[in-house]
Amino acid sequence: MNDVPVFDPSEPFGGSAEIDTGIRLNGAFRKGRNTLSVMVRMLPDGEYGMEPFFRIDLGYWEFLSFPSSFDGRPMSVRMQVKLVTPEAGGTAVQVMSSNVETQPLMGANEPARVSEDADGWVLYRFDVNVEVDLPEMAWMNGEILQDTPEMRRSLVQAMREVHSAMAVGAGAARPYLEGFTSRNATALGAPADVYYEHSVATIIDDPDSKILPFDVTDAELRLFGNGRLATFVPLPHRFADQENEGWLTTMYLYYWKDGNGQWRVIH
């Protein structure tokens, strides 16, 4: 969304079984025009012979009326994609149908196929216009970043500082995450204190989880937000659940430089 990954960029969402999921994207939107990109790759199921299929519904609904996945409510965009066999043989990903409707406070255009790479990932993109009075995204006015040794050194230093604060606890980490917390809280209509305690703090202060050591030695520097956001992939702020076979929880934090050249967490 707006060139910022909704999922961990090193672990695309997917599965070999039927999966329905719903995601609140409030914090990913800004008021006005937003660009939403979807990358899809489907592989034939050689074990069960099932037909790969992907569907996305994007819609707006009132607070406390969050719907079940694909329950038939009106949506701004309905997009269905599946794997097909062309006459020339092989396989191809194709949009089988799409439907665009204008909802209260949200409208969109038809998804457009943008590109396909050698690994079979197909990129679709469409614009979403949101009239909800969401707070501005400060990072959109940040510095356009250049991949230089100095930039990498200063980014690692900033990320390590945030990571060290998380290792101390949610109280120590909060000053670094204040902008991130307040914007997401406002987008969800919640007080900042409540949002922090029931989302960020529950990860950092979970007695059953432990923050993993900070290590970007073999990670790849990635720029997002049209060049204004940076991080290393795999994302380094990760917590292992000691009671659930080491299950990992990742903090999706991206970094930007403000007008004073200071690194800040996305907000």
Short mmCIF file of C-alpha atoms in Angstrom, two decimals:
data_model
loop_
_atom_site.label_atom_id
_atom_site.label_comp_id
_atom_site.label_asym_id
_atom_site.label_seq_id
_atom_site.Cartn_x
_atom_site.Cartn_y
_atom_site.Cartn_z
CA MET A 1 0.00 0.00 0.00
CA ASN A 2 1.57 3.31 -1.14
CA ASP A 3 4.75 1.25 -1.76
CA VAL A 4 4.84 0.03 1.85
CA PRO A 5 4.47 -3.76 2.38
CA VAL A 6 1.44 -4.90 4.36
CA PHE A 7 3.08 -8.27 5.01
CA ASP A 8 6.68 -9.15 5.83
CA PRO A 9 8.47 -8.59 2.48
CA SER A 10 10.63 -11.65 3.10
CA GLU A 11 7.63 -13.93 3.74
CA PRO A 12 4.76 -13.44 1.27
CA PHE A 13 1.34 -14.53 2.50
CA GLY A 14 0.26 -17.82 0.99
CA GLY A 15 -0.70 -21.43 1.50
CA SER A 16 -1.57 -24.72 -0.14
CA ALA A 17 -5.03 -24.93 1.41
CA GLU A 18 -8.14 -22.75 1.37
CA ILE A 19 -7.39 -19.72 3.54
CA ASP A 20 -9.63 -16.74 4.31
CA THR A 21 -8.25 -13.76 6.16
CA GLY A 22 -9.33 -10.21 6.88
CA ILE A 23 -6.93 -7.31 7.41
CA ARG A 24 -7.62 -3.85 8.79
CA LEU A 25 -5.71 -1.46 6.55
CA ASN A 26 -6.60 1.79 8.33
CA GLY A 27 -3.01 2.59 9.19
CA ALA A 28 -1.84 1.91 5.64
CA PHE A 29 -4.24 4.46 4.07
CA ARG A 30 -4.05 8.21 3.92
CA LYS A 31 -6.85 10.60 3.03
CA GLY A 32 -7.15 11.05 -0.73
CA ARG A 33 -5.49 8.96 -3.42
CA ASN A 34 -3.74 5.74 -2.42
CA THR A 35 -2.00 3.21 -4.66
CA LEU A 36 -2.55 -0.45 -3.86
CA SER A 37 -0.34 -3.09 -5.48
CA VAL A 38 -0.93 -6.84 -5.37
CA MET A 39 1.67 -9.40 -6.41
CA VAL A 40 0.34 -12.88 -7.11
CA ARG A 41 2.15 -16.10 -7.92
CA MET A 42 0.32 -19.40 -8.25
CA LEU A 43 1.90 -22.81 -8.57
CA PRO A 44 0.08 -25.92 -9.84
CA ASP A 45 -0.88 -28.35 -7.09
CA GLY A 46 0.76 -31.62 -8.12
CA GLU A 47 -0.32 -33.52 -4.99
CA TYR A 48 -4.08 -32.96 -4.91
CA GLY A 49 -4.80 -31.52 -8.34
CA MET A 50 -6.54 -28.48 -6.85
CA GLU A 51 -6.95 -25.36 -8.97
CA PRO A 52 -5.03 -22.40 -7.48
CA PHE A 53 -7.28 -19.41 -6.92
CA PHE A 54 -6.91 -15.97 -5.36
CA ARG A 55 -9.54 -13.40 -4.47
CA ILE A 56 -9.35 -9.97 -2.87
CA ASP A 57 -12.23 -7.87 -1.56
CA LEU A 58 -11.50 -4.31 -0.49
CA GLY A 59 -14.18 -2.32 1.27
CA TYR A 60 -15.19 0.24 3.83
CA TRP A 61 -17.49 -0.43 6.77
CA GLU A 62 -18.57 1.27 9.95
CA PHE A 63 -16.67 0.93 13.22
CA LEU A 64 -17.44 -2.33 15.09
CA SER A 65 -19.01 -3.89 11.99
CA PHE A 66 -15.87 -5.61 10.67
CA PRO A 67 -17.20 -8.34 8.35
CA SER A 68 -16.25 -11.96 7.91
CA SER A 69 -14.13 -12.65 4.86
CA PHE A 70 -16.16 -12.68 1.64
CA ASP A 71 -19.54 -12.47 3.37
CA GLY A 72 -21.24 -10.77 0.42
CA ARG A 73 -21.18 -7.17 1.67
CA PRO A 74 -20.75 -4.39 -0.89
CA MET A 75 -17.07 -3.81 -1.64
CA SER A 76 -15.15 -1.11 -3.48
CA VAL A 77 -13.07 -3.72 -5.34
CA ARG A 78 -13.64 -7.43 -5.96
CA MET A 79 -10.80 -9.10 -7.83
CA GLN A 80 -10.49 -12.79 -8.69
CA VAL A 81 -7.35 -14.35 -10.12
CA LYS A 82 -6.54 -17.94 -11.04
CA LEU A 83 -4.04 -20.07 -12.93
CA VAL A 84 -5.09 -20.86 -16.51
CA THR A 85 -3.64 -22.99 -19.32
CA PRO A 86 -3.15 -21.05 -22.57
CA GLU A 87 -3.63 -22.77 -25.93
CA ALA A 88 0.12 -22.65 -26.48
CA GLY A 89 0.66 -24.69 -23.31
CA GLY A 90 2.20 -23.88 -19.95
CA THR A 91 0.38 -21.84 -17.35
CA ALA A 92 -0.41 -18.17 -16.82
CA VAL A 93 -1.93 -16.03 -14.07
CA GLN A 94 -5.00 -14.19 -15.26
CA VAL A 95 -7.64 -11.91 -13.79
CA MET A 96 -10.88 -13.81 -14.34
CA SER A 97 -13.17 -11.06 -13.08
CA SER A 98 -13.12 -7.75 -11.27
CA ASN A 99 -15.85 -5.47 -10.07
CA VAL A 100 -15.56 -1.88 -8.88
CA GLU A 101 -18.27 -0.05 -6.96
CA THR A 102 -18.29 3.29 -5.16
CA GLN A 103 -18.88 2.95 -1.45
CA PRO A 104 -19.46 5.72 1.08
CA LEU A 105 -16.05 7.33 1.67
CA MET A 106 -14.18 4.96 -0.66
CA GLY A 107 -13.85 4.51 -4.42
CA ALA A 108 -11.42 2.71 -6.72
CA ASN A 109 -10.56 2.07 -10.34
CA GLU A 110 -10.25 -1.27 -12.15
CA PRO A 111 -7.12 -3.30 -11.28
CA ALA A 112 -4.52 -3.13 -14.06
CA ARG A 113 -1.91 -5.77 -14.81
CA VAL A 114 1.47 -4.03 -14.61
CA SER A 115 4.21 -6.65 -15.03
CA GLU A 116 5.31 -10.26 -14.66
CA ASP A 117 8.78 -11.47 -13.71
CA ALA A 118 10.72 -14.62 -14.59
CA ASP A 119 9.63 -16.35 -11.36
CA GLY A 120 5.94 -16.00 -12.22
CA TRP A 121 5.04 -13.10 -9.91
CA VAL A 122 2.38 -10.93 -11.56
CA LEU A 123 1.88 -7.36 -10.36
CA TYR A 124 -1.57 -5.72 -10.36
CA ARG A 125 -2.19 -2.14 -9.30
CA PHE A 126 -5.17 0.13 -8.73
CA ASP A 127 -5.92 3.45 -7.07
CA VAL A 128 -8.15 3.79 -4.03
CA ASN A 129 -9.61 7.16 -3.10
CA VAL A 130 -10.40 7.45 0.62
CA GLU A 131 -12.48 10.28 2.06
CA VAL A 132 -12.07 9.21 5.69
CA ASP A 133 -10.32 11.95 7.65
CA LEU A 134 -7.12 10.00 8.32
CA PRO A 135 -3.97 11.68 9.67
CA GLU A 136 -1.19 12.60 7.27
CA MET A 137 1.79 10.28 6.84
CA ALA A 138 4.82 12.25 8.01
CA TRP A 139 7.29 10.02 6.19
CA MET A 140 5.87 11.09 2.82
CA ASN A 141 7.65 14.42 3.33
CA GLY A 142 10.90 12.72 4.27
CA GLU A 143 14.23 12.73 2.50
CA ILE A 144 14.64 10.63 -0.67
CA LEU A 145 17.25 8.13 0.42
CA GLN A 146 20.42 7.09 -1.39
CA ASP A 147 22.10 3.73 -0.80
CA THR A 148 25.55 4.77 0.38
CA PRO A 149 27.92 3.29 2.98
CA GLU A 150 27.22 6.26 5.28
CA MET A 151 23.46 5.86 4.90
CA ARG A 152 23.70 2.15 5.75
CA ARG A 153 25.93 2.84 8.76
CA SER A 154 23.58 5.46 10.20
CA LEU A 155 20.49 3.33 9.50
CA VAL A 156 21.99 0.32 11.29
CA GLN A 157 22.85 2.54 14.24
CA ALA A 158 19.28 3.91 14.42
CA MET A 159 17.71 0.45 14.12
CA ARG A 160 20.05 -0.99 16.71
CA GLU A 161 19.09 1.81 19.12
CA VAL A 162 15.37 1.02 18.72
CA HIS A 163 16.10 -2.70 19.07
CA SER A 164 18.05 -2.12 22.32
CA ALA A 165 15.14 -0.11 23.73
CA MET A 166 12.73 -2.94 22.88
CA ALA A 167 15.01 -5.38 24.68
CA VAL A 168 14.61 -3.25 27.84
CA GLY A 169 10.81 -3.13 27.57
CA ALA A 170 7.78 -1.34 26.16
CA GLY A 171 8.34 1.69 28.37
CA ALA A 172 11.87 2.23 27.06
CA ALA A 173 10.78 1.67 23.43
CA ARG A 174 7.80 4.02 23.49
CA PRO A 175 9.66 7.31 22.83
CA TYR A 176 11.07 5.81 19.63
CA LEU A 177 7.64 4.54 18.55
CA GLU A 178 5.58 7.59 19.53
CA GLY A 179 4.84 8.74 15.98
CA PHE A 180 4.13 5.20 14.78
CA THR A 181 1.80 4.64 17.73
CA SER A 182 -0.11 7.91 17.56
CA ARG A 183 -0.81 7.73 13.82
CA ASN A 184 -2.03 4.14 13.91
CA ALA A 185 -4.14 4.86 16.99
CA THR A 186 -5.79 7.85 15.29
CA ALA A 187 -6.43 5.83 12.12
CA LEU A 188 -8.24 3.21 14.22
CA GLY A 189 -10.11 5.75 16.35
CA ALA A 190 -8.40 4.69 19.58
CA PRO A 191 -6.48 6.64 22.25
CA ALA A 192 -2.72 6.37 21.74
CA ASP A 193 -2.17 4.88 25.23
CA VAL A 194 -4.77 2.19 24.64
CA TYR A 195 -3.40 1.30 21.22
CA TYR A 196 0.15 1.05 22.53
CA GLU A 197 -0.75 -1.11 25.50
CA HIS A 198 -2.95 -3.49 23.49
CA SER A 199 -0.74 -3.89 20.43
CA VAL A 200 2.91 -2.87 20.67
CA ALA A 201 3.38 -3.45 24.41
CA THR A 202 1.77 -6.89 24.30
CA ILE A 203 4.50 -7.99 21.89
CA ILE A 204 7.47 -6.35 23.62
CA ASP A 205 6.48 -7.23 27.20
CA ASP A 206 5.05 -10.69 26.57
CA PRO A 207 6.68 -12.85 29.27
CA ASP A 208 6.67 -15.85 26.94
CA SER A 209 8.55 -14.10 24.13
CA LYS A 210 12.14 -12.99 23.79
CA ILE A 211 13.59 -10.47 21.35
CA LEU A 212 16.13 -12.07 19.01
CA PRO A 213 19.63 -10.56 18.75
CA PHE A 214 19.94 -7.69 16.29
CA ASP A 215 21.66 -9.01 13.17
CA VAL A 216 21.57 -7.59 9.63
CA THR A 217 24.85 -9.16 8.52
CA ASP A 218 23.27 -11.19 5.72
CA ALA A 219 20.18 -9.00 5.27
CA GLU A 220 19.38 -6.98 2.15
CA LEU A 221 18.84 -3.23 2.29
CA ARG A 222 15.45 -2.40 0.78
CA LEU A 223 13.92 0.98 0.02
CA PHE A 224 10.15 1.45 0.06
CA GLY A 225 7.76 4.40 0.06
CA ASN A 226 9.06 5.51 -3.33
CA GLY A 227 12.56 5.81 -1.92
CA ARG A 228 11.71 7.50 1.40
CA LEU A 229 11.61 4.43 3.67
CA ALA A 230 14.39 1.97 4.42
CA THR A 231 14.87 -1.29 6.27
CA PHE A 232 16.81 -4.52 6.07
CA VAL A 233 15.12 -7.70 4.89
CA PRO A 234 14.56 -10.03 6.68
CA LEU A 235 13.14 -7.47 9.11
CA PRO A 236 15.37 -7.45 12.22
CA HIS A 237 12.95 -6.57 15.06
CA ARG A 238 11.72 -10.09 15.83
CA PHE A 239 10.47 -11.89 18.92
CA ALA A 240 10.47 -15.66 19.51
CA ASP A 241 7.62 -17.24 21.47
CA GLN A 242 9.25 -19.64 23.93
CA GLU A 243 5.97 -21.47 24.60
CA ASN A 244 5.06 -22.03 20.94
CA GLU A 245 8.09 -23.77 19.42
CA GLY A 246 9.90 -20.53 18.75
CA TRP A 247 7.06 -18.97 16.71
CA LEU A 248 8.29 -15.57 15.46
CA THR A 249 6.50 -12.23 15.73
CA THR A 250 7.95 -9.45 13.60
CA MET A 251 7.56 -5.71 14.15
CA TYR A 252 6.91 -4.14 10.74
CA LEU A 253 8.96 -1.00 11.23
CA TYR A 254 10.37 1.11 8.40
CA TYR A 255 12.67 4.10 8.85
CA TRP A 256 12.76 7.58 7.26
CA LYS A 257 14.81 10.77 7.61
CA ASP A 258 13.13 13.99 8.68
CA GLY A 259 14.10 17.53 7.66
CA ASN A 260 16.89 17.54 10.25
CA GLY A 261 18.43 14.36 8.86
CA GLN A 262 17.30 12.28 11.85
CA TRP A 263 16.11 8.70 11.40
CA ARG A 264 12.58 8.13 12.62
CA VAL A 265 10.21 5.14 12.68
CA ILE A 266 7.45 5.22 10.03
CA HIS A 267 4.37 7.31 10.84
#
